[in-house]
């Protein structure tokens, strides 16, 4: 009976794998390969699957032998699955090339059909095929060449499109006499576009800086147009300067009203703006404190549940368990008070105190390193001493110093600079705080872990930071 049932099941399985079902499976496998970007990252296997798929469809349409159709469909399934796996590997191994390609595409290099873009595509294909065939060394070499070509294409696209468009916009502003109403704003746009052009010539590997400068220049020239239009309307409508100032104060009044404040302009708009900023800072602090409190409470609940579970499976010792739990809660309260004390040691623009899992993080924004330098500036000595005091509050802790930069500059240069800055802070802790060298490590992450947008000066300043991770001793 068992043998008969097994044979019947096998026959049903074979019958289920009809040519039509196999072609359907091949189509599904192809869709998965496309989703994995196998056309780009595993071209050899993907094209093989496409050929086999076309043969299966063609033979099926002509009513040819079912076994022949099934064979082509099975081959297509295998090829597409290989392509998806190879594409997943390439996503990691060729990540730098893919990022360079994306940046070049966003700059318009593909639409402009630039020669460097075409050569980059050809070289990336060769790199992907080499990886499919298991030649990682050749794939790495070709990938680096492709990344260089994409960066060159991106810079060329920035020159042709972004810089050219912005320069044309500035020229149009000049023709429309915008400088009569907004001379400073238009002059800033011209200075920024000149700086962007110079940045392209100075470093062909740093595409972030010229792009951001060009975008900022475009904003400023549009800003100049807006100022000119509004002043032109003001004159045409025979309005007074008072009308214009009251109009400008009105949006700030609305924002102040939304946060429950009363806008007062008898000392200018600065005071109201400061109220709004303080309110936003308070909201940010509250959000962060709530997140940390939630994390702490979650850890407490998990730990207590574990303790209760352990206590329930043991006989006796109930009193001892209760004492242990009370001691644990007392320790957690001590930790909370210590974090509060740490937060009071730093101004908001100097450092933030965070809790990540079981670690305390000192996020130092106030170490104002000179551009390109890893020397701790003398004006940061007071902040360094307070950081040292904070670390000393955790005896025998393991400390990891991580360096971070903004996105300006090449990836390699940023990694190296962030590493040297982290090493400088590590050396300070070893020399000044007398921490054992084996307990303090340093890592540079370059621009890879931003905490704010790199598209604004304030965001870039926040990303240029040192994080000190403190893992308390058990």
Tab-separated table of C-alpha atoms in Angstrom, residues 55-70:
chain	number	residue	atom	x	y	z
A	55	UNK	CA	13.262	29.052	-26.747
A	56	UNK	CA	10.709	27.537	-24.365
A	57	UNK	CA	8.059	30.063	-25.378
A	58	UNK	CA	8.844	29.718	-29.073
A	59	UNK	CA	8.701	25.916	-29.018
A	60	UNK	CA	5.488	25.966	-26.983
A	61	UNK	CA	3.885	28.391	-29.460
A	62	UNK	CA	4.833	26.114	-32.360
A	63	UNK	CA	3.406	23.052	-30.626
A	64	UNK	CA	6.744	21.288	-30.453
A	65	UNK	CA	7.669	18.318	-28.268
A	66	UNK	CA	6.623	18.873	-24.622
A	67	UNK	CA	9.902	17.444	-23.290
A	68	UNK	CA	11.837	19.954	-25.375
A	69	UNK	CA	9.749	22.860	-24.009
A	70	UNK	CA	10.171	21.556	-20.447
